[in-house]
GROMACS .gro file of C-alpha atoms in nm:
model
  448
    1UNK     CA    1  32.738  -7.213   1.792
    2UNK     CA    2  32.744  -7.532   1.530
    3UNK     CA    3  33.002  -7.785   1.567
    4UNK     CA    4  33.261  -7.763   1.288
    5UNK     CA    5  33.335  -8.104   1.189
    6UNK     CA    6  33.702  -8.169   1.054
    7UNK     CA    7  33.763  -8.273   0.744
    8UNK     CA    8  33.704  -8.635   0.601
    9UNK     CA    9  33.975  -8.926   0.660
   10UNK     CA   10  34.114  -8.913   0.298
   11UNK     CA   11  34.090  -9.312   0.198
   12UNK     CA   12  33.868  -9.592   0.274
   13UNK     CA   13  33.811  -9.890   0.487
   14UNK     CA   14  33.708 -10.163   0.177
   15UNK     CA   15  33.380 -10.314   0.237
   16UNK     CA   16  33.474 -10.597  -0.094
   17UNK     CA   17  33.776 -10.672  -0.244
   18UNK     CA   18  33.769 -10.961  -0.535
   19UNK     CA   19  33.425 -11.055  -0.690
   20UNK     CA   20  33.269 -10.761  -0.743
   21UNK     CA   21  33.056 -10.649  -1.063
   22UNK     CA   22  33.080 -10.337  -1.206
   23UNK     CA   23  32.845 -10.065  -1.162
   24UNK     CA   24  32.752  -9.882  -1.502
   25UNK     CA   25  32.985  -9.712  -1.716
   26UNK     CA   26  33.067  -9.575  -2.026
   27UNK     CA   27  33.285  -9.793  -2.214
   28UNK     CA   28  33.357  -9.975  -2.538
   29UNK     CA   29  33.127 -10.122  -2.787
   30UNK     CA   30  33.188 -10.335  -3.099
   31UNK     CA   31  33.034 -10.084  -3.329
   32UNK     CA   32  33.123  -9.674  -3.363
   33UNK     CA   33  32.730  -9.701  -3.449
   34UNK     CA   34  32.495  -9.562  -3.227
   35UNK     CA   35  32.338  -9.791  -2.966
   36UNK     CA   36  31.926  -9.810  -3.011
   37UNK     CA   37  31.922  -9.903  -2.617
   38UNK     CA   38  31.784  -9.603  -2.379
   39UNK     CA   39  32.112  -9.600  -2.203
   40UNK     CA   40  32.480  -9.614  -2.286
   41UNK     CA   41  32.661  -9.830  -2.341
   42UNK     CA   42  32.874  -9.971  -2.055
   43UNK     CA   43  33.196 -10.153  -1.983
   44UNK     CA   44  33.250 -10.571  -1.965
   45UNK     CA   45  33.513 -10.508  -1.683
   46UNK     CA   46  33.646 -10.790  -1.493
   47UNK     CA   47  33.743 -10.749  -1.149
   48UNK     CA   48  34.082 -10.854  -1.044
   49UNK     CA   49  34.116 -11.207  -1.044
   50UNK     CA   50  34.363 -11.405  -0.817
   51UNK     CA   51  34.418 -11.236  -0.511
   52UNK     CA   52  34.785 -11.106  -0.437
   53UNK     CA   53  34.915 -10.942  -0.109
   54UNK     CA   54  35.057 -10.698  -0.306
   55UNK     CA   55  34.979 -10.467  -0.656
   56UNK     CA   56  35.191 -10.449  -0.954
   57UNK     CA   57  35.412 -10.135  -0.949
   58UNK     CA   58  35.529 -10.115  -1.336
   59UNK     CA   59  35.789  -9.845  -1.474
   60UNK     CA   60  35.758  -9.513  -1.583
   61UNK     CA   61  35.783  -9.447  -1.960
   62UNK     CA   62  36.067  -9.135  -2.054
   63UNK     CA   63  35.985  -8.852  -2.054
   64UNK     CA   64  36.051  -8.653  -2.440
   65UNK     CA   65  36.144  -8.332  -2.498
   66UNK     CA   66  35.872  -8.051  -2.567
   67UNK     CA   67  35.830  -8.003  -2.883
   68UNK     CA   68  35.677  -7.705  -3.068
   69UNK     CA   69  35.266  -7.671  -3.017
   70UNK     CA   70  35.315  -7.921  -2.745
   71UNK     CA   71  35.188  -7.873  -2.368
   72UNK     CA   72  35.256  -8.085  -2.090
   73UNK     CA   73  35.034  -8.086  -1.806
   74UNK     CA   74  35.158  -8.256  -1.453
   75UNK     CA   75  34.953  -8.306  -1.165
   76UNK     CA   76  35.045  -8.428  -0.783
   77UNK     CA   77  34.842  -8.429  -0.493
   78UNK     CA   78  35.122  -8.330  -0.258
   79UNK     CA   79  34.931  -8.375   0.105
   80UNK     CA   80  35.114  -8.029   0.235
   81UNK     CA   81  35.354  -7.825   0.087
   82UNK     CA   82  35.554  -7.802   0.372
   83UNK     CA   83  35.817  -8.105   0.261
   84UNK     CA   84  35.854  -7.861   0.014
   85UNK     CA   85  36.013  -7.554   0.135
   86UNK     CA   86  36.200  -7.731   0.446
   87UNK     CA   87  36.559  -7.761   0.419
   88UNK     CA   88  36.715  -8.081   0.439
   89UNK     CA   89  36.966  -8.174   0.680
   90UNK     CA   90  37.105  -8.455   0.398
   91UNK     CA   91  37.281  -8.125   0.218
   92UNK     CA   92  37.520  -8.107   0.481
   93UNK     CA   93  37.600  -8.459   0.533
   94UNK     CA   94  37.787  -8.707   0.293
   95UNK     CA   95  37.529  -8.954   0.203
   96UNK     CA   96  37.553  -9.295   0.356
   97UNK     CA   97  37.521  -9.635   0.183
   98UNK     CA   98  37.228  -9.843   0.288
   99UNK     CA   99  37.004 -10.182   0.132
  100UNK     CA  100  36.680 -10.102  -0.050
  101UNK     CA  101  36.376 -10.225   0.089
  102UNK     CA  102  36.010 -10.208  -0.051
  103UNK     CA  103  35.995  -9.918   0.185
  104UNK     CA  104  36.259  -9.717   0.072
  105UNK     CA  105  36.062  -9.374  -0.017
  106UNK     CA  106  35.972  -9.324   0.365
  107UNK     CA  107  36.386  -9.265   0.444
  108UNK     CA  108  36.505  -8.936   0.491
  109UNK     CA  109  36.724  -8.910   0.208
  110UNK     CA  110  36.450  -9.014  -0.037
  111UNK     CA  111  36.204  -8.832   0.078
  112UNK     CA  112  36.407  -8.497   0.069
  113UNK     CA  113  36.538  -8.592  -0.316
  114UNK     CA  114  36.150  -8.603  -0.416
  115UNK     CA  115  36.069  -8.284  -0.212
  116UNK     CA  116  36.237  -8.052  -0.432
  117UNK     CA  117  35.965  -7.857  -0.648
  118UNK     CA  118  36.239  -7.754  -0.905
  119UNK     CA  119  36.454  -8.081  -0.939
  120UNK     CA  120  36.070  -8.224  -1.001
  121UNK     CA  121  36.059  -7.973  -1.279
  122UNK     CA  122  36.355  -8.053  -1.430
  123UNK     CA  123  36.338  -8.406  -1.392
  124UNK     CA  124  35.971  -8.396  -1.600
  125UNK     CA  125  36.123  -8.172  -1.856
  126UNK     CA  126  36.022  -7.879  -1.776
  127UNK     CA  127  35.639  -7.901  -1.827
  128UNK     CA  128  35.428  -7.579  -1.881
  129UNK     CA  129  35.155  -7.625  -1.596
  130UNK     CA  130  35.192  -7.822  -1.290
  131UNK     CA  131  34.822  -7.879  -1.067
  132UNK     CA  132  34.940  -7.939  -0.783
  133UNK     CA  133  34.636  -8.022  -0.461
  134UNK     CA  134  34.588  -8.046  -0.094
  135UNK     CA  135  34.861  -7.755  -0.022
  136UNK     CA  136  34.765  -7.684   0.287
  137UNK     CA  137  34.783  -7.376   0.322
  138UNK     CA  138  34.600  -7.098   0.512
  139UNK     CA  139  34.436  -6.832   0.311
  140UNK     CA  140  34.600  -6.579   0.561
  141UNK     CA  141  34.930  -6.769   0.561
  142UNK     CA  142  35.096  -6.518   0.278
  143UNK     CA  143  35.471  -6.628   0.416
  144UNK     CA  144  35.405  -6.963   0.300
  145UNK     CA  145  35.309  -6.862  -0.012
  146UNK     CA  146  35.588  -6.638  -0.102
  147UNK     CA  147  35.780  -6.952  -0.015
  148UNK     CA  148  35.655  -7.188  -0.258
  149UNK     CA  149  35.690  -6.877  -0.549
  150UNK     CA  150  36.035  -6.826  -0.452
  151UNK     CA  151  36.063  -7.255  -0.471
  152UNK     CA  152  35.941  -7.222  -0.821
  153UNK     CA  153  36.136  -6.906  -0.915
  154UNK     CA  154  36.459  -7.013  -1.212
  155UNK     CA  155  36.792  -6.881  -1.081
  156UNK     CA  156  36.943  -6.822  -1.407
  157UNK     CA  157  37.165  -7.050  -1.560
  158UNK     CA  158  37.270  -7.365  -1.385
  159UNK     CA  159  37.580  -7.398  -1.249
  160UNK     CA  160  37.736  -7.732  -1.419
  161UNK     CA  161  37.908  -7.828  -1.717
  162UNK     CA  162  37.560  -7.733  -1.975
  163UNK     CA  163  37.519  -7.400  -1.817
  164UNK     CA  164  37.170  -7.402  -1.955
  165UNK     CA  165  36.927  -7.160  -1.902
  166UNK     CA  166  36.648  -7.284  -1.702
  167UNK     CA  167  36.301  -7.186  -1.697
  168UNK     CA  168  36.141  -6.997  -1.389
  169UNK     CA  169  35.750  -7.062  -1.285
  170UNK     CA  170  35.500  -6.893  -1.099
  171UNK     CA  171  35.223  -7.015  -0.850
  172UNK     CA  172  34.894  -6.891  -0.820
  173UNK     CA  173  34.681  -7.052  -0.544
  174UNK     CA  174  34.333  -7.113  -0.454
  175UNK     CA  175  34.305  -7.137  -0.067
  176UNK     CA  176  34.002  -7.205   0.152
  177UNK     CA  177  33.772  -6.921   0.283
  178UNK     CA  178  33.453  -7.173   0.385
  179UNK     CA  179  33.484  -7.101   0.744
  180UNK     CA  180  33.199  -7.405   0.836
  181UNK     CA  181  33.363  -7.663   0.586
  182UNK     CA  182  33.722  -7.601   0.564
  183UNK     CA  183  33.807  -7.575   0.920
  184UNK     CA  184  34.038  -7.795   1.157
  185UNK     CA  185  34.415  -7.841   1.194
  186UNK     CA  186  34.502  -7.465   1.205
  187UNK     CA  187  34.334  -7.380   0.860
  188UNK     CA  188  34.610  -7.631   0.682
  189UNK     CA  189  34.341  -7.792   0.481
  190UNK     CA  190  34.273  -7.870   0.149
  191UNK     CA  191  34.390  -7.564  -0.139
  192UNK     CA  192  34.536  -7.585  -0.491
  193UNK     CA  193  34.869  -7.454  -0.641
  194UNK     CA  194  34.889  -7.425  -1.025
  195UNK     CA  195  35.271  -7.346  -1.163
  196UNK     CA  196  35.270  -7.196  -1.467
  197UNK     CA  197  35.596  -7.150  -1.672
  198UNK     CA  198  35.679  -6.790  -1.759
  199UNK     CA  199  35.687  -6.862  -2.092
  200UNK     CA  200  35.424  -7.116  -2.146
  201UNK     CA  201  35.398  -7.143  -2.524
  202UNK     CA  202  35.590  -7.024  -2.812
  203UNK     CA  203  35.402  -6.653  -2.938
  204UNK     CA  204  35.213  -6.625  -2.630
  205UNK     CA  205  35.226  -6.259  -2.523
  206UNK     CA  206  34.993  -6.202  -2.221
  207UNK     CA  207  35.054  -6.171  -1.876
  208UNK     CA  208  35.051  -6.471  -1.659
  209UNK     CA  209  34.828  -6.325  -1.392
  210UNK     CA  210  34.540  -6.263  -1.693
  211UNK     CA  211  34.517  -6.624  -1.713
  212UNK     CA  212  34.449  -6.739  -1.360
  213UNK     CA  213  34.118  -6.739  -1.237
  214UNK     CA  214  33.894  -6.906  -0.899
  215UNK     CA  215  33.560  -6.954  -0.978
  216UNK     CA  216  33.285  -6.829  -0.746
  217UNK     CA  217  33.104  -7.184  -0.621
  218UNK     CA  218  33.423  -7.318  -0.460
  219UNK     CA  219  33.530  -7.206  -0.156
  220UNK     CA  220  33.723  -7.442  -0.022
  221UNK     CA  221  34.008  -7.410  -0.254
  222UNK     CA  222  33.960  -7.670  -0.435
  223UNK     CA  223  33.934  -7.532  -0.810
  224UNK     CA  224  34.201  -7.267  -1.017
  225UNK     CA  225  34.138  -7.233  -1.394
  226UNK     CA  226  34.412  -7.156  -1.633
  227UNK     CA  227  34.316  -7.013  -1.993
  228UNK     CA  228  34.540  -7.029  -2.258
  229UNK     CA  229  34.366  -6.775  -2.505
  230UNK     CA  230  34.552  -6.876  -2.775
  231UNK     CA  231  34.524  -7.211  -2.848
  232UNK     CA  232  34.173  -7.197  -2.689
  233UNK     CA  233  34.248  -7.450  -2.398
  234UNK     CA  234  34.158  -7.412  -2.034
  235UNK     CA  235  34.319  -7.589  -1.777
  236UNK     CA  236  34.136  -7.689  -1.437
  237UNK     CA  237  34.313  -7.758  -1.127
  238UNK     CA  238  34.079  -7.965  -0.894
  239UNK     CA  239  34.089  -8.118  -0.595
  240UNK     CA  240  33.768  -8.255  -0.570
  241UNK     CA  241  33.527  -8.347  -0.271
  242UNK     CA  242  33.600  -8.646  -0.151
  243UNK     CA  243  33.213  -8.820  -0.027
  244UNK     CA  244  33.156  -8.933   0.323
  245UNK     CA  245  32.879  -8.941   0.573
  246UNK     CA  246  33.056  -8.656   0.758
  247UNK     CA  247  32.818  -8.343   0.726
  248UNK     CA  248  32.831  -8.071   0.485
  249UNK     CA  249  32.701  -7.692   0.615
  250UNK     CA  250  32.535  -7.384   0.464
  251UNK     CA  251  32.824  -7.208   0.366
  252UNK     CA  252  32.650  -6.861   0.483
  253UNK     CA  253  32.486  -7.030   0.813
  254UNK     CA  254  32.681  -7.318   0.906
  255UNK     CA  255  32.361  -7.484   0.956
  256UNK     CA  256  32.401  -7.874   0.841
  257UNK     CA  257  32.242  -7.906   0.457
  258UNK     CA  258  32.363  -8.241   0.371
  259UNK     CA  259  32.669  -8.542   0.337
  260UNK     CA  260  33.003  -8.474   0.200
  261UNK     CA  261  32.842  -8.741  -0.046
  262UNK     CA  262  32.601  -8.454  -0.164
  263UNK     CA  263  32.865  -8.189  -0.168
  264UNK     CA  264  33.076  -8.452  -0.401
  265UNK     CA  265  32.758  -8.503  -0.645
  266UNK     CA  266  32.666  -8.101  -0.620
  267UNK     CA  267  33.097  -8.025  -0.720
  268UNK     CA  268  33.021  -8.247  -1.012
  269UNK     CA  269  32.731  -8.055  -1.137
  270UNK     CA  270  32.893  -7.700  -1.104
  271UNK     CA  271  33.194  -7.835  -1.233
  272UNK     CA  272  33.019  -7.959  -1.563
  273UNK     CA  273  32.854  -7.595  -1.594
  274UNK     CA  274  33.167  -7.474  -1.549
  275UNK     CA  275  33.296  -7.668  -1.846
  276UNK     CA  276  33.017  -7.626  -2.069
  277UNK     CA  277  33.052  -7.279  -2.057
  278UNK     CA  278  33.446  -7.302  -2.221
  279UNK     CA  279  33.332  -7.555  -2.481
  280UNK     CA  280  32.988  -7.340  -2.596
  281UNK     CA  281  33.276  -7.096  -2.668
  282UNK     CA  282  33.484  -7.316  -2.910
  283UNK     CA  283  33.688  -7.381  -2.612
  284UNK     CA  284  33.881  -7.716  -2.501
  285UNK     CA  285  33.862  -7.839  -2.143
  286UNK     CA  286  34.142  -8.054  -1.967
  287UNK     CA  287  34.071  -8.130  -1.624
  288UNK     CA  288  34.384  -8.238  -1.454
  289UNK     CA  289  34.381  -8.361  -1.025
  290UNK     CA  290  34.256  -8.566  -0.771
  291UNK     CA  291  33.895  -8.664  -0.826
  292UNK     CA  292  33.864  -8.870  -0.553
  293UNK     CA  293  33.676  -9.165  -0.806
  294UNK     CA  294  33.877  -9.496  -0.880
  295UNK     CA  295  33.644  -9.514  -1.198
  296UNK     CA  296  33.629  -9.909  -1.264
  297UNK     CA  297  33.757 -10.218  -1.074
  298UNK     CA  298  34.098 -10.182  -1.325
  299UNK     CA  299  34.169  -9.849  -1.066
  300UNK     CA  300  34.159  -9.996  -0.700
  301UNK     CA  301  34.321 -10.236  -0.492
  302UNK     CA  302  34.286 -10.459  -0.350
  303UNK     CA  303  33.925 -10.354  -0.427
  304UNK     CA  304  33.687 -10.032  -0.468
  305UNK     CA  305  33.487  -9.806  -0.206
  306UNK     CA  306  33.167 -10.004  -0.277
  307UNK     CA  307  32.889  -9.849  -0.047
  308UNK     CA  308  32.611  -9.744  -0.205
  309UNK     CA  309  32.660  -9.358  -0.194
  310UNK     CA  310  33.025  -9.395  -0.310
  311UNK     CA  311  32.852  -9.611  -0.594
  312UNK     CA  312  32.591  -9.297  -0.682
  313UNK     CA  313  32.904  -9.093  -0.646
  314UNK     CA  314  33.049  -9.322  -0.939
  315UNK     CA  315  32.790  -9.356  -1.170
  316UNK     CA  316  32.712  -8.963  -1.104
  317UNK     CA  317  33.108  -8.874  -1.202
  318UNK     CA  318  33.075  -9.121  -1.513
  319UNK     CA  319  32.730  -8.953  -1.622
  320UNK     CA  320  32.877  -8.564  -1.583
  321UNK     CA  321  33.220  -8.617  -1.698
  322UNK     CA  322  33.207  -8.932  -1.945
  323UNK     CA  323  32.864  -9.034  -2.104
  324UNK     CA  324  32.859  -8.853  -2.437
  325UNK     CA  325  32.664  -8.534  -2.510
  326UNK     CA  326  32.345  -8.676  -2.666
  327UNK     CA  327  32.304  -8.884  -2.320
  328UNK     CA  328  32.354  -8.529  -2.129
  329UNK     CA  329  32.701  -8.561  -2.025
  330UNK     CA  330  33.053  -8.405  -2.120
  331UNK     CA  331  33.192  -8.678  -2.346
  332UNK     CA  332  33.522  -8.602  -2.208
  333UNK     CA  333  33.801  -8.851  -2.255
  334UNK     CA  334  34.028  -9.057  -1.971
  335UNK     CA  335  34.390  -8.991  -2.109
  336UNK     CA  336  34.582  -9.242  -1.932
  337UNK     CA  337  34.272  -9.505  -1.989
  338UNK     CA  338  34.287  -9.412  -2.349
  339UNK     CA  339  34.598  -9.474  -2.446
  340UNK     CA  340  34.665  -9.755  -2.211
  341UNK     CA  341  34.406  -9.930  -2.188
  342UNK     CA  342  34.393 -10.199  -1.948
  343UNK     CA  343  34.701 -10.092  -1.784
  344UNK     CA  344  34.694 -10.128  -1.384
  345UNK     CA  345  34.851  -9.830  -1.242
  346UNK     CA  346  34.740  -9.649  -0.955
  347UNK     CA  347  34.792  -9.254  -0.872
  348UNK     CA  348  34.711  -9.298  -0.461
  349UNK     CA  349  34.954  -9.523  -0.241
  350UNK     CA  350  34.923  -9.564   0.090
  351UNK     CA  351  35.151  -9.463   0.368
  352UNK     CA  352  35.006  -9.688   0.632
  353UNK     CA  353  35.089 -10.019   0.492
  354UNK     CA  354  35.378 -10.189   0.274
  355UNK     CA  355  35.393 -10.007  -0.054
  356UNK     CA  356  35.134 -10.187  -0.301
  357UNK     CA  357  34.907 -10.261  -0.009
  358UNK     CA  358  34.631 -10.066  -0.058
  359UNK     CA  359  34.591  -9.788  -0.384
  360UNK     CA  360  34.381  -9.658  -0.619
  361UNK     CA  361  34.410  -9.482  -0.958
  362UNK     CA  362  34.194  -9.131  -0.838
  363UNK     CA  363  34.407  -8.907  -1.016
  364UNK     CA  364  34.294  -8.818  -1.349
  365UNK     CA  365  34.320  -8.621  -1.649
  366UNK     CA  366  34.034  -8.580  -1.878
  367UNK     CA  367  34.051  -8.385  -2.203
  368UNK     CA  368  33.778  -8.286  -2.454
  369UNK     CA  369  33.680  -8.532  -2.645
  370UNK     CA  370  33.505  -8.295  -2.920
  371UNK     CA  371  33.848  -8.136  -2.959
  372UNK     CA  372  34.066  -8.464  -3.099
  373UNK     CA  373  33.775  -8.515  -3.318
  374UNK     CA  374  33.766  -8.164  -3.507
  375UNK     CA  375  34.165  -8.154  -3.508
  376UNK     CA  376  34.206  -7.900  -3.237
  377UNK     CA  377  34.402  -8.060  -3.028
  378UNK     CA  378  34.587  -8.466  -3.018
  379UNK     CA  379  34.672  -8.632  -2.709
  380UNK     CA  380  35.018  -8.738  -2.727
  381UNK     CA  381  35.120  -8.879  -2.397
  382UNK     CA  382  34.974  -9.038  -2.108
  383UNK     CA  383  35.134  -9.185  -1.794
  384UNK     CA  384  35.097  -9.174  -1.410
  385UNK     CA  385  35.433  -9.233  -1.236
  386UNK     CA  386  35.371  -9.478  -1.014
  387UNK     CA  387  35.744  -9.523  -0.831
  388UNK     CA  388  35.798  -9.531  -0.453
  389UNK     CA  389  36.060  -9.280  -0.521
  390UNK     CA  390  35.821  -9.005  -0.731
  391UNK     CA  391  35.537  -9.068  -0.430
  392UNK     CA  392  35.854  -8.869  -0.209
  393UNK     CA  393  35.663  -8.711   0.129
  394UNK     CA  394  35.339  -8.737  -0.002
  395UNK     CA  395  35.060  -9.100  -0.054
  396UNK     CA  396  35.008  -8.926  -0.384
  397UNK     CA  397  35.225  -8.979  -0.732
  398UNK     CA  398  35.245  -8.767  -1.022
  399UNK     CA  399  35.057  -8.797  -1.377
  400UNK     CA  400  35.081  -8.616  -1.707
  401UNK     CA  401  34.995  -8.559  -2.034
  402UNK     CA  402  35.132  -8.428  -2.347
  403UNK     CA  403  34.887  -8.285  -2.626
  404UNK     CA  404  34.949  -8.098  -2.904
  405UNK     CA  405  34.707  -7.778  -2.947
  406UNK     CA  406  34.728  -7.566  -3.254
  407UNK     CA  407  34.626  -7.267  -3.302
  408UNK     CA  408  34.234  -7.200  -3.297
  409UNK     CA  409  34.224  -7.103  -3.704
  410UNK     CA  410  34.480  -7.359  -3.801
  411UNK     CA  411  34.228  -7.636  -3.715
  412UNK     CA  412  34.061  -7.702  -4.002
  413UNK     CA  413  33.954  -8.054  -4.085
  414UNK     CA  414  33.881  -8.186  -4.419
  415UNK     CA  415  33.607  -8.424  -4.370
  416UNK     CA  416  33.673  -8.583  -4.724
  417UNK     CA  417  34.025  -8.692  -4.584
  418UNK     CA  418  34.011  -8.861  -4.275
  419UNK     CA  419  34.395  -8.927  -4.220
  420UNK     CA  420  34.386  -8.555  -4.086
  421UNK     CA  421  34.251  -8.654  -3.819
  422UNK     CA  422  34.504  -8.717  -3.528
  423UNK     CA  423  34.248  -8.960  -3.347
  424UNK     CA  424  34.376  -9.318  -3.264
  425UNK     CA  425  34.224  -9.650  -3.284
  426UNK     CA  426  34.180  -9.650  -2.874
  427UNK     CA  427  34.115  -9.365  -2.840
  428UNK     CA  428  33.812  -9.326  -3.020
  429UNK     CA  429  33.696  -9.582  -2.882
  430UNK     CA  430  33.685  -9.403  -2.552
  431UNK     CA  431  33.483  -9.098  -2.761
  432UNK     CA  432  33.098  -9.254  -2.783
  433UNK     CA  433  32.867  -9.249  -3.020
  434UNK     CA  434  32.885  -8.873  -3.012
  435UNK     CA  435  33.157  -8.899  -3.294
  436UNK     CA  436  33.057  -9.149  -3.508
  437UNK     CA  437  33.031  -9.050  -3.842
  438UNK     CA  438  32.970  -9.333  -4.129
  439UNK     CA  439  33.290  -9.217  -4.268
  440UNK     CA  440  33.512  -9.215  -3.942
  441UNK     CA  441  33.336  -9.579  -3.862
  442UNK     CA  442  33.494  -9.675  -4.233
  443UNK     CA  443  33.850  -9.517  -4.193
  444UNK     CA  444  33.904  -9.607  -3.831
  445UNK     CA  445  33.826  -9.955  -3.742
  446UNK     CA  446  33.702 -10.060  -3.357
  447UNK     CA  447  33.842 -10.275  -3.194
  448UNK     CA  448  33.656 -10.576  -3.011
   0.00000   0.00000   0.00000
């Protein structure tokens, strides 16, 4: 019988910190002009210059209110779900007073506060999906499950002085069923949770359960695919592969076919199909979770994974999922990058070490970039919220977005006025060449 190997250690020892160039990568350019060179264009990214013990940890931004056409998509790598449904023993005693340290997340008290799926819900606003990743959850464990719906399940109206209705949610899961690859520690690996809101947009009318779909190339629960017919966007929940030398097995025969590197590079490719089949149907794409790729030396500290697969497994994530379409790839956009820039926050934080220690930004959300150019659908807001106290049980923090998505017919563009266009300055910069019309080079100017 093969030997089942357990799953990979979920963050790196750093071969480099400081110094290091940057592989290739899409990036900015001076001109919206199309580059004559074979290749694409790629980023003039610095590494992180003087060396600090610790990385900056800078403050959330507030959250709005939802306004109408708006969705908000949140996504946490939890590391278990179990924090989750336990009850705390801090309900039944009066809190005590004690100092703050750098630490503080990893006490009791604020660990339980942050391990409360519906005071997260209300604290974000009430979003209408929530990804959440690494549940941890066996496929055969249905108890569990009915736990975390029953977690997410509104109560009514809450009882305090706005006796305001709240929302309720349902979770749909994908669990693993790979019994060579998603083995070890009683089944409790891996999985994804999406949440949806029971009434997820204004004049939607189908059932919740009609929306929720696996798809057939991943099973070890690491994909779930929301459709919101409507406003034509699909929503993927993915927890992808995260590479290592640790060997990957014939799903049907267990027999040993590859790395966990090639498994990463293989999720990429299906996941692109996957994709391209949504947008060949006039369809937008968000992909919202843990891709397990700190994308430039702006997303790791105090440096990068920089062995030479997890380099391939870089340049192979920036060729799929960023390059533009004429240079084969999705053209998809980085939210958070695109509206902030140069901004160093980081979605991973270590448990092992003093908070700031060791992290990486791995946690993304990419949207279509096709779609902000023809008016379907405008990226609002971007943030990850990197605060010991959001991280609560888990080495993960939460990120979001907020886009507005119209209804398929109501985007119409008039190419003749190009102040219809809800595209900004940075962000298009983060588009390619792909969109770079004469007349959007004229209206929108590029920054250097």
């Amino acid at each position: 019988m093969a030997t089942i190997s357990p799953p990979p250690s979920k963050r790196r020892p750093l071969s480099s910190t400081h110094g290091i160039a940057a592989e290739p990568g899409p990036g900015k350019s001076s001109s919206l002009a199309a580059s004559p060179a074979p290749s694409p264009p790629f980023p003039s990214l610095s590494p992180t210059h003087a060396p600090s013990a610790l990385a900056p940890s800078l403050p959330s931004r507030p959250i709005t209110e939802l306004q109408q056409d708006e969705i908000r998509i949140f996504t946490w790598n939890v590391n278990g779900i179990s924090p989750f449904l336990q009850p705390t023993i801090t309900n039944f005693f009066r809190p005590t007073k004690r100092p703050l340290s750098r630490s503080r997340s990893s006490s009791p008290d604020n660990a339980s506060s942050s391990a409360d799926l519906r005071a997260c819900l209300r604290r974000w606003k009430w979003p209408q999906i929530v990804c959440l990743q690494e549940v941890k959850i066996p496929r055969r464990d249905i108890k569990t499950q009915q736990a975390v719906r029953q977690a997410v399940k509104g109560l009514g109206k809450r009882h305090d002085a706005t006796d305001e209705q709240e929302p309720s949610y349902t979770a749909h899961f994908s669990l693993p069923r790979d019994k060579y690859n998603a083995r070890g520690f009683g089944g409790k690996v891996y999985g994804v949770c999406t949440l949806i809101r029971d009434n997820p947009l204004s004049g939607e009318q189908l059932a919740v359960d009609d929306l929720i779909k696996e798809v057939p190339w991943d099973l070890e629960g690491r994909v779930l695919v929301v459709e919101i017919p409507r406003r034509k966007v699909t929503v993927f929940n993915i927890y992808a592969v995260n590479g290592t030398d640790n060997p990957y097995r014939n799903t049907q025969t267990g027999q040993i076919i590859g790395t966990r590197h090639d498994r990463k590079r293989a999720f990429h490719a299906e996941l692109k199909m996957e994709c391209e089949s949504y947008e060949r149907k006039g369809w937008a794409v968000v992909i919202a979770g843990d891709l397990n790729i700190a994308r430039s030396p702006l997303d790791g500290f105090p440096g990068r994974r920089m062995g030479q697969e997890h380099m391939r497994n870089r340049i192979d994530f920036e060729e799929k999922f960023i390059h533009g379409k004429e240079y084969g790839g999705l053209g998809m956009v980085d939210s958070f990058r695109a509206l902030h820039d140069g901004e160093k926050k980081y979605s991973y934080r270590g448990r092992n070490g003093e908070w700031g220690s060791s992290c990486d930004r791995v946690d993304l959300i990419l949207v279509s970039g096709e779609s902000h150019a023809n008016g379907r659908m405008t990226l609002k807001e971007a943030d990850i919220l990197d605060e010991e106290m959001e991280r609560g049980p888990s080495d993960h923090v939460p990120l979001y977005i907020t886009i507005e998505a119209v209804e398929h017919e109501k985007a119409k563009i008039d190419w003749d006025d190009m102040s219809s266009v809800p595209v900004s300055e940075t962000l298009v910069s983060y588009l390619g060449p792909v969109h770079t019309s004469e007349l959007l080079h004229r209206k929108i100017p590029h920054r250097e």
